[in-house]
Amino acid sequence: MGIYLNPGNEGFRSALNSQIYVDKTQMLAYTNSVLDSEQRYLCVSRPRRFGKSMALKMLAAYYSRGCDSADLFRGFKIEQNETFREHLNQ
């Protein structure tokens, strides 16, 4: 059985070690912008083999309270966003 609450950042860490990783952290900036609104219910839908699992691992690593993920996001586009520190691991 998987861990559903605060799954940690190991899945995203292994995705970062992949040779084919593409920075999609701007999705976190959009997610942060709609958190306290009526649009807060998001559906991550993409065609088969287009990174749905990777996107969910990134979201879990960013919002999970069970670990500190600041080092994982260092150097990516989301780090320059003003909401980065506010929502990290919250």
PDB file of N, CA and C in Angstrom:
ATOM      1  N   MET A   1       0.846  -1.175   0.000  1.00  0.00           N
ATOM      2  CA  MET A   1       0.000   0.000   0.000  1.00  0.00           C
ATOM      3  C   MET A   1       0.892   1.240   0.000  1.00  0.00           C
ATOM      4  N   GLY A   2       0.533   2.250  -0.776  1.00  0.00           N
ATOM      5  CA  GLY A   2       1.325   3.461  -0.904  1.00  0.00           C
ATOM      6  C   GLY A   2       1.083   4.439   0.231  1.00  0.00           C
ATOM      7  N   ILE A   3       1.908   5.461   0.282  1.00  0.00           N
ATOM      8  CA  ILE A   3       1.768   6.530   1.259  1.00  0.00           C
ATOM      9  C   ILE A   3       0.994   7.659   0.588  1.00  0.00           C
ATOM     10  N   TYR A   4      -0.165   8.018   1.140  1.00  0.00           N
ATOM     11  CA  TYR A   4      -1.016   9.015   0.502  1.00  0.00           C
ATOM     12  C   TYR A   4      -0.859  10.396   1.113  1.00  0.00           C
ATOM     13  N   LEU A   5      -0.536  10.490   2.393  1.00  0.00           N
ATOM     14  CA  LEU A   5      -0.356  11.775   3.039  1.00  0.00           C
ATOM     15  C   LEU A   5       1.128  12.037   3.219  1.00  0.00           C
ATOM     16  N   ASN A   6       1.580  13.175   2.741  1.00  0.00           N
ATOM     17  CA  ASN A   6       2.990  13.552   2.819  1.00  0.00           C
ATOM     18  C   ASN A   6       3.905  12.445   2.288  1.00  0.00           C
ATOM     19  N   PRO A   7       3.805  12.158   0.996  1.00  0.00           N
ATOM     20  CA  PRO A   7       4.581  11.043   0.446  1.00  0.00           C
ATOM     21  C   PRO A   7       6.077  11.289   0.342  1.00  0.00           C
ATOM     22  N   GLY A   8       6.532  12.507   0.580  1.00  0.00           N
ATOM     23  CA  GLY A   8       7.960  12.781   0.519  1.00  0.00           C
ATOM     24  C   GLY A   8       8.399  13.220  -0.868  1.00  0.00           C
ATOM     25  N   ASN A   9       9.714  13.287  -1.048  1.00  0.00           N
ATOM     26  CA  ASN A   9      10.217  13.802  -2.312  1.00  0.00           C
ATOM     27  C   ASN A   9      11.114  12.827  -3.059  1.00  0.00           C
ATOM     28  N   GLU A  10      11.156  11.591  -2.663  1.00  0.00           N
ATOM     29  CA  GLU A  10      12.033  10.610  -3.303  1.00  0.00           C
ATOM     30  C   GLU A  10      11.662  10.357  -4.760  1.00  0.00           C
ATOM     31  N   GLY A  11      10.376  10.350  -5.075  1.00  0.00           N
ATOM     32  CA  GLY A  11       9.957  10.146  -6.461  1.00  0.00           C
ATOM     33  C   GLY A  11      10.419  11.267  -7.369  1.00  0.00           C
ATOM     34  N   PHE A  12      10.319  12.498  -6.897  1.00  0.00           N
ATOM     35  CA  PHE A  12      10.763  13.643  -7.689  1.00  0.00           C
ATOM     36  C   PHE A  12      12.289  13.678  -7.768  1.00  0.00           C
ATOM     37  N   ARG A  13      12.945  13.288  -6.706  1.00  0.00           N
ATOM     38  CA  ARG A  13      14.414  13.241  -6.715  1.00  0.00           C
ATOM     39  C   ARG A  13      14.902  12.273  -7.795  1.00  0.00           C
ATOM     40  N   SER A  14      14.260  11.119  -7.924  1.00  0.00           N
ATOM     41  CA  SER A  14      14.678  10.162  -8.955  1.00  0.00           C
ATOM     42  C   SER A  14      14.358  10.691 -10.350  1.00  0.00           C
ATOM     43  N   ALA A  15      13.281  11.467 -10.499  1.00  0.00           N
ATOM     44  CA  ALA A  15      12.970  12.073 -11.799  1.00  0.00           C
ATOM     45  C   ALA A  15      14.030  13.103 -12.180  1.00  0.00           C
ATOM     46  N   LEU A  16      14.532  13.854 -11.200  1.00  0.00           N
ATOM     47  CA  LEU A  16      15.579  14.840 -11.474  1.00  0.00           C
ATOM     48  C   LEU A  16      16.879  14.179 -11.924  1.00  0.00           C
ATOM     49  N   ASN A  17      17.131  12.980 -11.449  1.00  0.00           N
ATOM     50  CA  ASN A  17      18.344  12.260 -11.829  1.00  0.00           C
ATOM     51  C   ASN A  17      18.247  11.650 -13.225  1.00  0.00           C
ATOM     52  N   SER A  18      17.074  11.693 -13.806  1.00  0.00           N
ATOM     53  CA  SER A  18      16.865  11.158 -15.142  1.00  0.00           C
ATOM     54  C   SER A  18      17.504  12.065 -16.185  1.00  0.00           C
ATOM     55  N   GLN A  19      17.983  11.499 -17.255  1.00  0.00           N
ATOM     56  CA  GLN A  19      18.615  12.279 -18.312  1.00  0.00           C
ATOM     57  C   GLN A  19      17.608  13.058 -19.147  1.00  0.00           C
ATOM     58  N   ILE A  20      16.348  12.685 -19.096  1.00  0.00           N
ATOM     59  CA  ILE A  20      15.353  13.329 -19.954  1.00  0.00           C
ATOM     60  C   ILE A  20      14.434  14.279 -19.189  1.00  0.00           C
ATOM     61  N   TYR A  21      14.813  14.706 -17.982  1.00  0.00           N
ATOM     62  CA  TYR A  21      13.968  15.608 -17.206  1.00  0.00           C
ATOM     63  C   TYR A  21      13.885  16.982 -17.873  1.00  0.00           C
ATOM     64  N   VAL A  22      12.661  17.517 -17.961  1.00  0.00           N
ATOM     65  CA  VAL A  22      12.409  18.847 -18.496  1.00  0.00           C
ATOM     66  C   VAL A  22      11.758  19.665 -17.392  1.00  0.00           C
ATOM     67  N   ASP A  23      12.245  20.889 -17.164  1.00  0.00           N
ATOM     68  CA  ASP A  23      11.742  21.747 -16.090  1.00  0.00           C
ATOM     69  C   ASP A  23      10.295  22.163 -16.357  1.00  0.00           C
ATOM     70  N   LYS A  24       9.391  21.672 -15.538  1.00  0.00           N
ATOM     71  CA  LYS A  24       7.973  22.031 -15.628  1.00  0.00           C
ATOM     72  C   LYS A  24       7.493  22.632 -14.308  1.00  0.00           C
ATOM     73  N   THR A  25       8.412  23.257 -13.578  1.00  0.00           N
ATOM     74  CA  THR A  25       8.064  23.785 -12.261  1.00  0.00           C
ATOM     75  C   THR A  25       7.180  25.020 -12.325  1.00  0.00           C
ATOM     76  N   GLN A  26       7.014  25.625 -13.500  1.00  0.00           N
ATOM     77  CA  GLN A  26       6.094  26.760 -13.618  1.00  0.00           C
ATOM     78  C   GLN A  26       4.658  26.326 -13.324  1.00  0.00           C
ATOM     79  N   MET A  27       4.376  25.044 -13.440  1.00  0.00           N
ATOM     80  CA  MET A  27       3.057  24.540 -13.084  1.00  0.00           C
ATOM     81  C   MET A  27       2.776  24.793 -11.600  1.00  0.00           C
ATOM     82  N   LEU A  28       3.811  24.801 -10.780  1.00  0.00           N
ATOM     83  CA  LEU A  28       3.653  25.086  -9.360  1.00  0.00           C
ATOM     84  C   LEU A  28       3.236  26.533  -9.132  1.00  0.00           C
ATOM     85  N   ALA A  29       3.743  27.458  -9.940  1.00  0.00           N
ATOM     86  CA  ALA A  29       3.369  28.868  -9.812  1.00  0.00           C
ATOM     87  C   ALA A  29       1.883  29.038 -10.102  1.00  0.00           C
ATOM     88  N   TYR A  30       1.387  28.352 -11.121  1.00  0.00           N
ATOM     89  CA  TYR A  30      -0.048  28.420 -11.415  1.00  0.00           C
ATOM     90  C   TYR A  30      -0.855  27.795 -10.279  1.00  0.00           C
ATOM     91  N   THR A  31      -0.413  26.646  -9.804  1.00  0.00           N
ATOM     92  CA  THR A  31      -1.115  25.978  -8.703  1.00  0.00           C
ATOM     93  C   THR A  31      -1.161  26.877  -7.473  1.00  0.00           C
ATOM     94  N   ASN A  32      -0.058  27.549  -7.156  1.00  0.00           N
ATOM     95  CA  ASN A  32      -0.041  28.473  -6.019  1.00  0.00           C
ATOM     96  C   ASN A  32      -1.020  29.626  -6.220  1.00  0.00           C
ATOM     97  N   SER A  33      -1.183  30.090  -7.459  1.00  0.00           N
ATOM     98  CA  SER A  33      -2.051  31.234  -7.721  1.00  0.00           C
ATOM     99  C   SER A  33      -3.525  30.914  -7.549  1.00  0.00           C
ATOM    100  N   VAL A  34      -3.918  29.648  -7.648  1.00  0.00           N
ATOM    101  CA  VAL A  34      -5.337  29.293  -7.529  1.00  0.00           C
ATOM    102  C   VAL A  34      -5.668  28.562  -6.231  1.00  0.00           C
ATOM    103  N   LEU A  35      -4.731  28.470  -5.306  1.00  0.00           N
ATOM    104  CA  LEU A  35      -4.961  27.696  -4.081  1.00  0.00           C
ATOM    105  C   LEU A  35      -6.165  28.164  -3.282  1.00  0.00           C
ATOM    106  N   ASP A  36      -6.302  29.442  -3.061  1.00  0.00           N
ATOM    107  CA  ASP A  36      -7.387  29.948  -2.230  1.00  0.00           C
ATOM    108  C   ASP A  36      -8.508  30.550  -3.067  1.00  0.00           C
ATOM    109  N   SER A  37      -8.876  29.872  -4.135  1.00  0.00           N
ATOM    110  CA  SER A  37      -9.939  30.370  -5.005  1.00  0.00           C
ATOM    111  C   SER A  37     -10.875  29.220  -5.379  1.00  0.00           C
ATOM    112  N   GLU A  38     -11.887  29.535  -6.155  1.00  0.00           N
ATOM    113  CA  GLU A  38     -12.820  28.501  -6.617  1.00  0.00           C
ATOM    114  C   GLU A  38     -12.174  27.562  -7.634  1.00  0.00           C
ATOM    115  N   GLN A  39     -11.062  27.982  -8.234  1.00  0.00           N
ATOM    116  CA  GLN A  39     -10.376  27.151  -9.227  1.00  0.00           C
ATOM    117  C   GLN A  39      -9.353  26.221  -8.590  1.00  0.00           C
ATOM    118  N   ARG A  40      -9.388  26.040  -7.289  1.00  0.00           N
ATOM    119  CA  ARG A  40      -8.362  25.251  -6.593  1.00  0.00           C
ATOM    120  C   ARG A  40      -8.423  23.761  -6.898  1.00  0.00           C
ATOM    121  N   TYR A  41      -9.491  23.294  -7.512  1.00  0.00           N
ATOM    122  CA  TYR A  41      -9.599  21.883  -7.865  1.00  0.00           C
ATOM    123  C   TYR A  41      -9.004  21.693  -9.258  1.00  0.00           C
ATOM    124  N   LEU A  42      -7.848  21.059  -9.312  1.00  0.00           N
ATOM    125  CA  LEU A  42      -7.116  20.914 -10.558  1.00  0.00           C
ATOM    126  C   LEU A  42      -7.162  19.482 -11.052  1.00  0.00           C
ATOM    127  N   CYS A  43      -7.140  19.348 -12.348  1.00  0.00           N
ATOM    128  CA  CYS A  43      -7.054  18.042 -12.981  1.00  0.00           C
ATOM    129  C   CYS A  43      -5.799  18.041 -13.843  1.00  0.00           C
ATOM    130  N   VAL A  44      -4.862  17.200 -13.518  1.00  0.00           N
ATOM    131  CA  VAL A  44      -3.642  17.094 -14.310  1.00  0.00           C
ATOM    132  C   VAL A  44      -3.891  16.026 -15.362  1.00  0.00           C
ATOM    133  N   SER A  45      -4.309  16.480 -16.539  1.00  0.00           N
ATOM    134  CA  SER A  45      -4.614  15.536 -17.613  1.00  0.00           C
ATOM    135  C   SER A  45      -3.700  15.793 -18.799  1.00  0.00           C
ATOM    136  N   ARG A  46      -3.095  14.748 -19.258  1.00  0.00           N
ATOM    137  CA  ARG A  46      -2.212  14.792 -20.421  1.00  0.00           C
ATOM    138  C   ARG A  46      -2.339  13.457 -21.135  1.00  0.00           C
ATOM    139  N   PRO A  47      -1.938  13.410 -22.390  1.00  0.00           N
ATOM    140  CA  PRO A  47      -1.972  12.121 -23.099  1.00  0.00           C
ATOM    141  C   PRO A  47      -1.029  11.113 -22.450  1.00  0.00           C
ATOM    142  N   ARG A  48      -1.203   9.892 -22.825  1.00  0.00           N
ATOM    143  CA  ARG A  48      -0.347   8.823 -22.324  1.00  0.00           C
ATOM    144  C   ARG A  48       1.114   9.130 -22.588  1.00  0.00           C
ATOM    145  N   ARG A  49       1.972   8.861 -21.608  1.00  0.00           N
ATOM    146  CA  ARG A  49       3.427   9.037 -21.706  1.00  0.00           C
ATOM    147  C   ARG A  49       3.862  10.503 -21.797  1.00  0.00           C
ATOM    148  N   PHE A  50       3.056  11.433 -21.250  1.00  0.00           N
ATOM    149  CA  PHE A  50       3.413  12.850 -21.277  1.00  0.00           C
ATOM    150  C   PHE A  50       3.700  13.412 -19.893  1.00  0.00           C
ATOM    151  N   GLY A  51       4.028  12.596 -18.908  1.00  0.00           N
ATOM    152  CA  GLY A  51       4.549  13.087 -17.646  1.00  0.00           C
ATOM    153  C   GLY A  51       3.544  13.356 -16.536  1.00  0.00           C
ATOM    154  N   LYS A  52       2.415  12.681 -16.527  1.00  0.00           N
ATOM    155  CA  LYS A  52       1.452  12.892 -15.439  1.00  0.00           C
ATOM    156  C   LYS A  52       2.036  12.442 -14.100  1.00  0.00           C
ATOM    157  N   SER A  53       2.680  11.305 -14.073  1.00  0.00           N
ATOM    158  CA  SER A  53       3.261  10.809 -12.823  1.00  0.00           C
ATOM    159  C   SER A  53       4.382  11.713 -12.348  1.00  0.00           C
ATOM    160  N   MET A  54       5.203  12.198 -13.276  1.00  0.00           N
ATOM    161  CA  MET A  54       6.286  13.100 -12.902  1.00  0.00           C
ATOM    162  C   MET A  54       5.727  14.402 -12.341  1.00  0.00           C
ATOM    163  N   ALA A  55       4.659  14.916 -12.955  1.00  0.00           N
ATOM    164  CA  ALA A  55       4.048  16.154 -12.473  1.00  0.00           C
ATOM    165  C   ALA A  55       3.485  15.962 -11.066  1.00  0.00           C
ATOM    166  N   LEU A  56       2.875  14.831 -10.814  1.00  0.00           N
ATOM    167  CA  LEU A  56       2.330  14.573  -9.485  1.00  0.00           C
ATOM    168  C   LEU A  56       3.440  14.366  -8.450  1.00  0.00           C
ATOM    169  N   LYS A  57       4.538  13.751  -8.838  1.00  0.00           N
ATOM    170  CA  LYS A  57       5.674  13.612  -7.921  1.00  0.00           C
ATOM    171  C   LYS A  57       6.268  14.973  -7.591  1.00  0.00           C
ATOM    172  N   MET A  58       6.285  15.877  -8.586  1.00  0.00           N
ATOM    173  CA  MET A  58       6.786  17.233  -8.355  1.00  0.00           C
ATOM    174  C   MET A  58       5.860  17.980  -7.400  1.00  0.00           C
ATOM    175  N   LEU A  59       4.549  17.869  -7.607  1.00  0.00           N
ATOM    176  CA  LEU A  59       3.585  18.507  -6.704  1.00  0.00           C
ATOM    177  C   LEU A  59       3.708  17.957  -5.292  1.00  0.00           C
ATOM    178  N   ALA A  60       3.859  16.633  -5.173  1.00  0.00           N
ATOM    179  CA  ALA A  60       3.996  16.012  -3.855  1.00  0.00           C
ATOM    180  C   ALA A  60       5.271  16.475  -3.163  1.00  0.00           C
ATOM    181  N   ALA A  61       6.374  16.568  -3.897  1.00  0.00           N
ATOM    182  CA  ALA A  61       7.634  17.010  -3.294  1.00  0.00           C
ATOM    183  C   ALA A  61       7.537  18.463  -2.847  1.00  0.00           C
ATOM    184  N   TYR A  62       6.833  19.287  -3.600  1.00  0.00           N
ATOM    185  CA  TYR A  62       6.737  20.707  -3.278  1.00  0.00           C
ATOM    186  C   TYR A  62       5.839  20.958  -2.066  1.00  0.00           C
ATOM    187  N   TYR A  63       4.687  20.294  -2.005  1.00  0.00           N
ATOM    188  CA  TYR A  63       3.727  20.567  -0.945  1.00  0.00           C
ATOM    189  C   TYR A  63       3.852  19.659   0.277  1.00  0.00           C
ATOM    190  N   SER A  64       4.588  18.564   0.184  1.00  0.00           N
ATOM    191  CA  SER A  64       4.681  17.609   1.281  1.00  0.00           C
ATOM    192  C   SER A  64       5.341  18.222   2.513  1.00  0.00           C
ATOM    193  N   ARG A  65       4.731  18.012   3.652  1.00  0.00           N
ATOM    194  CA  ARG A  65       5.265  18.534   4.919  1.00  0.00           C
ATOM    195  C   ARG A  65       6.278  17.596   5.547  1.00  0.00           C
ATOM    196  N   GLY A  66       6.381  16.402   5.040  1.00  0.00           N
ATOM    197  CA  GLY A  66       7.244  15.402   5.647  1.00  0.00           C
ATOM    198  C   GLY A  66       8.712  15.516   5.282  1.00  0.00           C
ATOM    199  N   CYS A  67       9.081  16.503   4.466  1.00  0.00           N
ATOM    200  CA  CYS A  67      10.472  16.630   4.042  1.00  0.00           C
ATOM    201  C   CYS A  67      10.747  18.079   3.630  1.00  0.00           C
ATOM    202  N   ASP A  68      12.020  18.424   3.578  1.00  0.00           N
ATOM    203  CA  ASP A  68      12.423  19.753   3.123  1.00  0.00           C
ATOM    204  C   ASP A  68      12.899  19.629   1.679  1.00  0.00           C
ATOM    205  N   SER A  69      12.185  20.260   0.763  1.00  0.00           N
ATOM    206  CA  SER A  69      12.475  20.105  -0.660  1.00  0.00           C
ATOM    207  C   SER A  69      13.116  21.326  -1.290  1.00  0.00           C
ATOM    208  N   ALA A  70      13.568  22.278  -0.509  1.00  0.00           N
ATOM    209  CA  ALA A  70      14.126  23.510  -1.074  1.00  0.00           C
ATOM    210  C   ALA A  70      15.323  23.214  -1.976  1.00  0.00           C
ATOM    211  N   ASP A  71      16.172  22.270  -1.598  1.00  0.00           N
ATOM    212  CA  ASP A  71      17.349  21.950  -2.408  1.00  0.00           C
ATOM    213  C   ASP A  71      16.982  21.337  -3.753  1.00  0.00           C
ATOM    214  N   LEU A  72      15.880  20.577  -3.796  1.00  0.00           N
ATOM    215  CA  LEU A  72      15.476  19.941  -5.048  1.00  0.00           C
ATOM    216  C   LEU A  72      15.067  20.967  -6.099  1.00  0.00           C
ATOM    217  N   PHE A  73      14.500  22.084  -5.670  1.00  0.00           N
ATOM    218  CA  PHE A  73      13.994  23.079  -6.605  1.00  0.00           C
ATOM    219  C   PHE A  73      14.993  24.196  -6.875  1.00  0.00           C
ATOM    220  N   ARG A  74      16.177  24.101  -6.329  1.00  0.00           N
ATOM    221  CA  ARG A  74      17.202  25.122  -6.547  1.00  0.00           C
ATOM    222  C   ARG A  74      17.637  25.112  -8.008  1.00  0.00           C
ATOM    223  N   GLY A  75      17.613  26.284  -8.622  1.00  0.00           N
ATOM    224  CA  GLY A  75      18.035  26.425 -10.006  1.00  0.00           C
ATOM    225  C   GLY A  75      16.922  26.302 -11.022  1.00  0.00           C
ATOM    226  N   PHE A  76      15.719  25.951 -10.593  1.00  0.00           N
ATOM    227  CA  PHE A  76      14.607  25.837 -11.526  1.00  0.00           C
ATOM    228  C   PHE A  76      13.803  27.133 -11.553  1.00  0.00           C
ATOM    229  N   LYS A  77      12.931  27.281 -12.539  1.00  0.00           N
ATOM    230  CA  LYS A  77      12.190  28.528 -12.748  1.00  0.00           C
ATOM    231  C   LYS A  77      11.326  28.911 -11.557  1.00  0.00           C
ATOM    232  N   ILE A  78      10.767  27.955 -10.869  1.00  0.00           N
ATOM    233  CA  ILE A  78       9.869  28.254  -9.748  1.00  0.00           C
ATOM    234  C   ILE A  78      10.594  28.994  -8.628  1.00  0.00           C
ATOM    235  N   GLU A  79      11.892  28.827  -8.533  1.00  0.00           N
ATOM    236  CA  GLU A  79      12.634  29.465  -7.450  1.00  0.00           C
ATOM    237  C   GLU A  79      12.579  30.997  -7.547  1.00  0.00           C
ATOM    238  N   GLN A  80      12.407  31.541  -8.745  1.00  0.00           N
ATOM    239  CA  GLN A  80      12.316  32.989  -8.904  1.00  0.00           C
ATOM    240  C   GLN A  80      10.922  33.539  -8.634  1.00  0.00           C
ATOM    241  N   ASN A  81       9.936  32.668  -8.497  1.00  0.00           N
ATOM    242  CA  ASN A  81       8.558  33.106  -8.253  1.00  0.00           C
ATOM    243  C   ASN A  81       8.400  33.586  -6.815  1.00  0.00           C
ATOM    244  N   GLU A  82       7.623  34.653  -6.623  1.00  0.00           N
ATOM    245  CA  GLU A  82       7.467  35.239  -5.283  1.00  0.00           C
ATOM    246  C   GLU A  82       6.702  34.334  -4.321  1.00  0.00           C
ATOM    247  N   THR A  83       5.939  33.363  -4.826  1.00  0.00           N
ATOM    248  CA  THR A  83       5.181  32.468  -3.951  1.00  0.00           C
ATOM    249  C   THR A  83       5.936  31.189  -3.615  1.00  0.00           C
ATOM    250  N   PHE A  84       7.167  31.062  -4.101  1.00  0.00           N
ATOM    251  CA  PHE A  84       7.917  29.811  -3.914  1.00  0.00           C
ATOM    252  C   PHE A  84       8.085  29.457  -2.442  1.00  0.00           C
ATOM    253  N   ARG A  85       8.653  30.319  -1.651  1.00  0.00           N
ATOM    254  CA  ARG A  85       8.918  30.037  -0.231  1.00  0.00           C
ATOM    255  C   ARG A  85       7.621  29.986   0.596  1.00  0.00           C
ATOM    256  N   GLU A  86       6.643  30.762   0.183  1.00  0.00           N
ATOM    257  CA  GLU A  86       5.386  30.829   0.946  1.00  0.00           C
ATOM    258  C   GLU A  86       4.669  29.478   0.996  1.00  0.00           C
ATOM    259  N   HIS A  87       4.683  28.742  -0.096  1.00  0.00           N
ATOM    260  CA  HIS A  87       3.924  27.481  -0.183  1.00  0.00           C
ATOM    261  C   HIS A  87       4.803  26.235  -0.108  1.00  0.00           C
ATOM    262  N   LEU A  88       6.114  26.392  -0.099  1.00  0.00           N
ATOM    263  CA  LEU A  88       7.002  25.235  -0.067  1.00  0.00           C
ATOM    264  C   LEU A  88       6.809  24.440   1.231  1.00  0.00           C
ATOM    265  N   ASN A  89       6.561  23.144   1.082  1.00  0.00           N
ATOM    266  CA  ASN A  89       6.346  22.231   2.213  1.00  0.00           C
ATOM    267  C   ASN A  89       5.217  22.665   3.138  1.00  0.00           C
ATOM    268  N   GLN A  90       4.186  23.205   2.559  1.00  0.00           N
ATOM    269  CA  GLN A  90       3.005  23.602   3.338  1.00  0.00           C
ATOM    270  C   GLN A  90       1.825  22.739   2.945  1.00  0.00           C
TER     271      GLN A  90
END
